[in-house]
Coordinates of C-alpha atoms in Angstrom, one line a residue:
X91 CA 3.7 -53.6 24.3
X92 CA 6.6 -53.0 22.0
X93 CA 4.3 -53.3 19.0
X94 CA 1.8 -50.6 20.3
X95 CA 4.5 -47.9 20.5
X96 CA 4.7 -47.2 16.7
X97 CA 0.9 -47.0 16.5
X98 CA 0.6 -44.5 19.3
X99 CA 3.4 -42.3 17.9
X100 CA 1.9 -42.3 14.4
X101 CA -1.5 -41.4 15.7
X102 CA -0.2 -38.1 17.0
X103 CA 1.2 -37.0 13.7
X104 CA 0.0 -33.4 13.0
X105 CA -1.6 -32.9 9.7
X106 CA -1.9 -29.5 7.8
X107 CA -5.1 -28.2 6.1
X108 CA -3.9 -29.7 2.8
X109 CA -3.7 -33.2 4.2
X110 CA 0.1 -33.2 4.3
X111 CA 2.5 -33.9 7.2
X112 CA 3.6 -30.9 9.1
X113 CA 7.3 -30.5 8.2
X114 CA 8.1 -28.7 11.5
X115 CA 7.5 -32.0 13.4
X116 CA 9.3 -34.2 10.9
X117 CA 12.5 -34.5 12.8
X118 CA 10.8 -35.5 16.1
X119 CA 8.7 -38.1 14.3
X120 CA 11.7 -39.7 12.8
X121 CA 13.3 -40.0 16.2
X122 CA 10.3 -41.6 17.7
X123 CA 10.0 -44.0 14.8
X124 CA 13.6 -45.1 15.0
X125 CA 13.1 -45.9 18.7
X126 CA 10.1 -47.9 18.0
X127 CA 11.5 -50.0 15.1
X128 CA 13.2 -53.2 16.0
X129 CA 16.8 -53.8 15.4
X130 CA 17.8 -54.4 11.8
X131 CA 15.0 -52.3 10.3
X132 CA 16.2 -48.9 9.1
X133 CA 14.0 -45.9 8.5
X134 CA 15.1 -45.6 4.9
X135 CA 13.7 -49.1 4.3
X136 CA 10.1 -48.1 5.1
X137 CA 7.7 -46.9 2.5
X138 CA 5.1 -44.2 3.3
X139 CA 2.2 -43.9 0.9
X140 CA -0.3 -40.9 1.0
X141 CA -3.5 -41.5 -0.8
X142 CA -5.9 -38.9 -2.1
X143 CA -9.4 -38.1 -0.9
X144 CA -11.0 -40.7 -3.2
X145 CA -8.9 -43.6 -1.8
X146 CA -10.4 -46.1 0.7
X147 CA -7.4 -45.6 3.0
X148 CA -7.6 -41.8 3.7
X149 CA -4.5 -40.6 5.5
X150 CA -3.1 -44.2 5.8
X151 CA 0.6 -44.7 6.2
X152 CA 1.8 -48.1 4.9
X153 CA 5.1 -49.7 5.9
X154 CA 6.6 -52.1 3.4
X155 CA 7.6 -55.5 4.5
X156 CA 11.3 -55.7 5.5
X157 CA 13.3 -58.4 3.9
X158 CA 16.5 -58.4 5.9
X159 CA 18.8 -60.7 7.8
X160 CA 16.5 -61.2 10.7
X161 CA 13.4 -63.1 9.4
X162 CA 11.9 -63.3 12.9
X163 CA 11.4 -59.5 13.3
X164 CA 7.7 -58.8 13.6
X165 CA 6.2 -56.5 10.9
X166 CA 4.9 -53.0 11.7
X167 CA 1.2 -52.3 11.5
X168 CA 0.1 -51.8 7.9
X169 CA -2.5 -49.1 8.7
X170 CA -2.2 -46.2 11.0
X171 CA -5.4 -44.0 11.6
X172 CA -5.1 -40.2 11.5
X173 CA -5.9 -38.1 14.4
X174 CA -9.3 -36.6 15.0
X175 CA -8.0 -33.1 14.3
X176 CA -6.7 -34.2 10.9
X177 CA -10.0 -35.9 10.0
X178 CA -12.0 -32.8 11.0
X179 CA -9.7 -30.6 8.9
X180 CA -10.0 -32.9 5.9
X181 CA -13.8 -33.0 6.1
X182 CA -13.9 -29.2 6.4
X183 CA -11.7 -28.8 3.3
X184 CA -13.9 -31.1 1.3
X185 CA -17.0 -29.2 2.2
X186 CA -15.5 -26.0 1.0
X187 CA -15.4 -27.2 -2.6
X188 CA -18.0 -25.4 -4.7
X189 CA -19.1 -25.3 -8.2
X190 CA -18.9 -21.9 -10.0
X191 CA -21.9 -20.4 -11.8
X192 CA -22.7 -21.6 -15.3
X193 CA -22.5 -25.2 -14.5
X194 CA -18.8 -25.6 -15.1
X195 CA -17.0 -27.8 -12.7
X196 CA -13.7 -26.6 -11.2
X197 CA -10.9 -29.0 -10.8
X198 CA -10.2 -30.1 -7.2
X199 CA -6.4 -30.3 -7.5
X200 CA -4.2 -27.7 -5.9
X201 CA -3.0 -24.7 -7.9
X202 CA -5.0 -22.3 -10.2
X203 CA -8.6 -23.1 -10.9
X204 CA -9.2 -23.9 -14.6
X205 CA -12.6 -23.6 -16.2
X206 CA -13.4 -25.7 -19.2
X207 CA -14.7 -23.2 -21.8
X208 CA -15.9 -24.3 -25.2
X209 CA -13.6 -23.0 -28.0
X210 CA -15.5 -21.9 -31.1
X211 CA -14.0 -23.3 -34.3
X212 CA -14.4 -20.9 -37.4
X213 CA -14.4 -24.0 -39.7
X214 CA -17.3 -25.5 -37.8
X215 CA -19.2 -22.2 -38.0
X216 CA -18.8 -21.9 -41.7
X217 CA -19.9 -25.6 -42.1
X218 CA -23.0 -24.8 -40.1
X219 CA -23.8 -21.8 -42.3
X220 CA -23.4 -23.9 -45.4
X221 CA -25.7 -26.5 -43.9
X222 CA -28.4 -24.0 -43.1
X223 CA -28.2 -22.5 -46.5
X224 CA -28.4 -25.8 -48.2
X225 CA -31.4 -26.8 -46.1
X226 CA -33.2 -23.5 -46.9
X227 CA -32.4 -23.8 -50.6
X228 CA -33.8 -27.3 -50.7
X229 CA -37.0 -26.3 -48.9
X230 CA -37.6 -23.3 -51.2
X231 CA -36.9 -25.4 -54.4
X232 CA -39.3 -28.0 -53.2
X233 CA -42.0 -25.4 -52.6
X234 CA -41.4 -23.8 -56.1
X235 CA -41.7 -27.2 -57.8
X236 CA -44.8 -28.2 -55.9
X237 CA -46.4 -24.8 -56.8
X238 CA -45.7 -25.2 -60.5
X239 CA -47.0 -28.8 -60.4
X240 CA -50.2 -27.5 -58.7
X241 CA -49.6 -29.7 -55.6
X242 CA -48.5 -27.1 -53.1
X243 CA -50.4 -24.1 -51.6
X244 CA -49.1 -20.6 -51.8
X245 CA -50.0 -17.4 -49.8
X246 CA -51.6 -14.8 -52.0
X247 CA -52.3 -11.1 -51.3
X248 CA -54.9 -10.3 -54.0
X249 CA -54.7 -6.5 -53.7
X250 CA -50.9 -6.4 -53.6
X251 CA -50.5 -8.9 -56.4
X252 CA -52.9 -6.9 -58.6
X253 CA -50.8 -3.7 -58.0
X254 CA -47.6 -5.6 -58.8
X255 CA -49.0 -6.9 -62.1
X256 CA -50.2 -3.4 -63.1
X257 CA -46.7 -2.0 -62.3
X258 CA -45.0 -4.6 -64.5
X259 CA -47.4 -4.1 -67.3
X260 CA -46.9 -0.3 -67.1
X261 CA -43.1 -0.7 -67.1
X262 CA -43.4 -2.6 -70.4
X263 CA -45.5 0.2 -72.0
X264 CA -43.2 3.0 -70.7
X265 CA -40.3 1.1 -72.2
X266 CA -42.1 1.1 -75.5
X267 CA -42.8 4.7 -75.3
X268 CA -39.1 5.4 -74.4
X269 CA -37.9 3.4 -77.4
X270 CA -40.2 5.3 -79.8
X271 CA -39.2 8.6 -78.4
X272 CA -35.5 7.7 -78.9
X273 CA -36.2 6.7 -82.5
X274 CA -38.0 10.1 -83.0
X275 CA -35.1 11.9 -81.5
X276 CA -32.6 10.1 -83.8
X277 CA -34.7 10.8 -86.9
X278 CA -35.2 14.5 -85.9
X279 CA -31.5 14.9 -85.4
X280 CA -30.7 13.6 -88.9
X281 CA -33.4 15.9 -90.4
X282 CA -32.0 18.9 -88.6
X283 CA -28.5 18.0 -89.7
X284 CA -29.8 17.7 -93.3
X285 CA -31.7 21.0 -93.1
X286 CA -28.5 22.8 -91.8
X287 CA -26.5 21.4 -94.6
X288 CA -29.2 22.3 -97.2
X289 CA -29.3 25.9 -95.8
X290 CA -25.5 26.2 -96.1
X291 CA -25.7 25.0 -99.8
X292 CA -28.5 27.6 -100.6
X293 CA -26.5 30.4 -99.0
X294 CA -23.4 29.5 -101.0
X295 CA -25.4 29.5 -104.3
X296 CA -27.0 32.7 -103.5
X297 CA -23.6 34.3 -103.4
X298 CA -22.4 32.7 -106.6
X299 CA -25.7 33.0 -108.7
X300 CA -26.5 36.7 -109.1
X301 CA -29.6 36.0 -111.2
X302 CA -31.0 33.7 -108.4
X303 CA -29.6 35.5 -105.4
X304 CA -32.9 36.2 -103.8
X305 CA -34.5 32.8 -104.4
X306 CA -31.5 31.0 -103.0
X307 CA -31.4 33.4 -100.1
X308 CA -35.1 32.8 -99.1
X309 CA -34.6 29.1 -99.1
X310 CA -31.4 29.3 -97.1
X311 CA -33.1 31.4 -94.4
X312 CA -36.1 29.0 -94.2
X313 CA -33.9 25.9 -93.8
X314 CA -31.8 27.6 -91.2
X315 CA -34.8 28.6 -89.3
X316 CA -36.2 25.1 -89.5
X317 CA -33.0 23.7 -88.3
X318 CA -32.9 26.1 -85.3
X319 CA -36.5 25.2 -84.3
X320 CA -35.6 21.5 -84.8
X321 CA -32.8 21.8 -82.4
X322 CA -35.1 23.4 -79.9
X323 CA -37.6 20.6 -80.3
X324 CA -34.7 18.1 -80.1
X325 CA -33.7 19.5 -76.7
X326 CA -37.3 19.1 -75.4
X327 CA -37.5 15.6 -76.7
X328 CA -34.2 14.6 -75.2
X329 CA -35.3 16.1 -71.8
X330 CA -38.5 14.0 -72.0
X331 CA -36.4 10.9 -72.8
X332 CA -34.1 11.4 -69.8
X333 CA -36.9 11.9 -67.4
X334 CA -38.9 8.8 -68.5
X335 CA -35.7 6.7 -68.6
X336 CA -35.0 7.7 -65.0
X337 CA -38.6 6.8 -64.0
X338 CA -38.5 3.4 -65.8
X339 CA -34.9 2.1 -65.3
X340 CA -34.3 3.5 -61.8
X341 CA -37.4 4.3 -59.8
X342 CA -39.6 1.5 -61.1
X343 CA -36.7 -0.9 -61.2
X344 CA -35.9 -0.2 -57.6
X345 CA -39.5 -0.9 -56.6
X346 CA -39.4 -4.2 -58.7
X347 CA -36.2 -5.2 -56.8
X348 CA -38.1 -4.9 -53.5
X349 CA -40.9 -6.9 -55.1
X350 CA -38.4 -9.7 -55.9
X351 CA -37.3 -9.8 -52.3
X352 CA -40.9 -9.9 -51.2
X353 CA -41.6 -12.9 -53.5
X354 CA -38.5 -14.7 -52.2
X355 CA -39.7 -14.1 -48.6
X356 CA -43.1 -15.4 -49.6
X357 CA -41.6 -18.6 -50.9
X358 CA -39.6 -19.2 -47.7
X359 CA -42.6 -18.4 -45.6
X360 CA -44.7 -21.0 -47.5
X361 CA -41.9 -23.6 -47.5
X362 CA -41.5 -23.4 -43.7
X363 CA -45.3 -23.3 -43.3
X364 CA -45.7 -26.5 -45.3
X365 CA -42.9 -28.1 -43.3
X366 CA -44.5 -27.2 -40.0
X367 CA -47.9 -28.5 -41.2
X368 CA -46.4 -31.8 -42.2
X369 CA -44.8 -32.2 -38.7
X370 CA -48.0 -31.4 -36.9
X371 CA -49.9 -34.0 -38.9
X372 CA -47.3 -36.7 -37.8
X373 CA -47.0 -38.4 -34.4
X374 CA -46.0 -36.5 -31.3
X375 CA -43.3 -38.2 -29.1
X376 CA -40.1 -37.4 -27.5
X377 CA -38.2 -37.3 -30.8
X378 CA -40.7 -35.3 -32.8
X379 CA -41.6 -32.6 -30.2
X380 CA -38.1 -30.8 -30.4
X381 CA -38.3 -30.8 -34.2
X382 CA -41.8 -29.3 -34.1
X383 CA -40.7 -26.6 -31.6
X384 CA -37.7 -25.8 -33.8
X385 CA -39.9 -25.7 -37.0
X386 CA -42.3 -23.4 -35.2
X387 CA -39.5 -21.0 -34.4
X388 CA -38.2 -20.9 -37.9
X389 CA -41.8 -20.5 -39.2
X390 CA -42.4 -17.5 -37.0
X391 CA -39.1 -15.9 -38.1
X392 CA -39.9 -16.2 -41.7
X393 CA -43.5 -15.0 -41.1
X394 CA -42.1 -11.8 -39.6
X395 CA -39.8 -11.3 -42.5
X396 CA -42.6 -11.9 -45.0
X397 CA -44.9 -9.4 -43.2
X398 CA -42.1 -6.7 -43.2
X399 CA -41.4 -7.2 -46.9
X400 CA -45.1 -7.0 -47.8
X401 CA -45.3 -3.7 -45.8
X402 CA -42.2 -2.4 -47.6
X403 CA -43.7 -3.3 -51.0
X404 CA -47.0 -1.5 -50.2
X405 CA -45.2 1.7 -49.1
X406 CA -43.0 1.7 -52.1
X407 CA -45.8 1.1 -54.6
X408 CA -47.7 4.1 -53.0
X409 CA -44.9 6.5 -53.2
X410 CA -44.0 5.2 -56.8
X411 CA -47.6 6.0 -57.9
X412 CA -47.4 9.5 -56.6
X413 CA -44.0 10.2 -58.1
X414 CA -45.0 8.6 -61.5
X415 CA -48.1 10.8 -61.8
X416 CA -46.1 13.9 -61.0
X417 CA -43.3 13.3 -63.4
X418 CA -45.3 12.1 -66.2
X419 CA -47.7 15.0 -66.0
X420 CA -44.9 17.5 -66.4
X421 CA -43.1 15.5 -69.2
X422 CA -46.3 15.0 -71.2
X423 CA -47.2 18.7 -71.1
X424 CA -43.7 19.5 -72.2
X425 CA -43.8 17.1 -75.1
X426 CA -47.2 18.2 -76.3
X427 CA -46.4 22.0 -76.2
X428 CA -43.1 21.5 -77.9
X429 CA -44.4 19.4 -80.8
X430 CA -47.4 21.7 -81.3
X431 CA -45.3 24.9 -81.3
X432 CA -42.8 23.4 -83.8
X433 CA -45.2 22.2 -86.4
X434 CA -47.3 25.4 -86.1
X435 CA -44.1 27.4 -86.8
X436 CA -44.5 29.3 -83.5
X437 CA -40.9 29.8 -82.7
X438 CA -41.7 32.1 -79.7
X439 CA -44.1 29.6 -78.1
X440 CA -41.5 26.8 -78.6
X441 CA -38.8 28.9 -76.8
X442 CA -41.2 29.8 -73.9
X443 CA -41.9 26.1 -73.5
X444 CA -38.2 25.2 -73.0
X445 CA -37.9 28.2 -70.5
X446 CA -40.9 27.0 -68.6
X447 CA -39.2 23.6 -67.9
X448 CA -35.7 25.2 -67.4
X449 CA -34.2 23.5 -70.5
X450 CA -30.9 24.9 -71.7
X451 CA -29.9 24.1 -75.3
X452 CA -26.3 23.6 -76.4
X453 CA -25.2 26.0 -79.2
X454 CA -23.9 23.8 -82.1
X455 CA -20.2 24.1 -82.7
X456 CA -19.6 25.5 -79.2
X457 CA -17.9 23.4 -76.5
X458 CA -19.2 23.3 -73.0
X459 CA -17.5 25.8 -70.6
X460 CA -14.7 24.6 -68.3
X461 CA -15.2 24.2 -64.6
X462 CA -13.1 27.4 -64.1
X463 CA -15.5 29.4 -66.3
X464 CA -18.5 28.0 -64.4
X465 CA -17.0 29.2 -61.1

C-alpha cells in the first residue's frame, strides 16, 4: 500500500496546454511526494525527465535509483502515467499544428514561427546567365557551320531575302555615286578657286597695262562670272551629296542593322528547331520527356522572336523604299537642273534652281553670323 501512494499522487499532477507542470501546484506536489518517499530518500535526489511529443514515454516522470545508506529501500515506480485531462490537451495541441500555404513547413518548437525561404545568390544568377549564353552560342555556331558545310537546313523567306539582296546591291551603287559626286565637288572647287585667282590677275593687269586695259578687263569679268556660277553649282552639288549621304549611311544603314538582327534571330530559330527535331527522333522515356518539353518551350520563344523580327524588317523595307524614291527624285532633279544651267551659261536659271530647293550659298570671305545676330 505504501508503494501505491506515490503513483496516485503523481497521476493527479495538473498539466498546462504546453505539456508543462502547473507551477501553482508545485509546492503541494512536493509535500505529497516527500510524505510518500521512504526514509533516507530526499527530494533533491530524484530525477524528473520530461520528454517531447516524439518520445515513446510521453509525459513520463522518471525517478533515478537511490544509492544511499539503506540498500533495502524499495525503488519508486519508473513510469507514472499522465492524467486524462493532460492527454486530451496534448492531443488537441498536436492537432492544431498546420502547414502554411506554399508548401513550407513551420517549426513545431515554441516561439516565433520561422519559414524557410530560399535566398537568391547573385553569383549563382550570373553563373546561370553565363551558362545560358554559352549554350546558345554553341547551338548557333553549330548551326552556322552545318549550313556552310551544306548539312543543316535553314529557313528561307524568298520574297524577303530578295528584297534584302536588292537593298544591299543598291547601297553599293549609291555609295559609288556618292564617291563620284564628292570627287566632282573637289575638282569643281579647285577649278572655281583657280578661276577666281585668274580673274584677280587679269584685273590687276588691266590696271597696269593701259594698252591692253579692255582685253584684260573682259577676261577678268568672264573668269569672275564663271567663278560665281561655279560656286552656285558647287552649293547644289554639296547639297546633293549631303542628302544622298544621309540616305545611304543613316537610313539604309539603320534598316540593314535590323536585317542583321533578323538574320541572328533566324539562326537561333533554326538552331533550336534542329535541336527539337533531334530530340523528337530519339527515345521517349522519363529522362527525355522533360528535355523535349523544355526544348519545345525554347523553340516556341525563338519562333516568336523570329516572326517579330521578320515583320519589323518587312515594315522597314517598305518605308525605306517610299522614302528613298521621294528623296532621290528631288535630289536628281536638283542635280540635273543645276548642271544644265551652269554649262548653258544661264545664270538666272541656276539661281532659281537653288531657290527652289531652299539652298543658301555662303559668301566667300564672309564668316557665318553669330548666334546673337541670328536671334
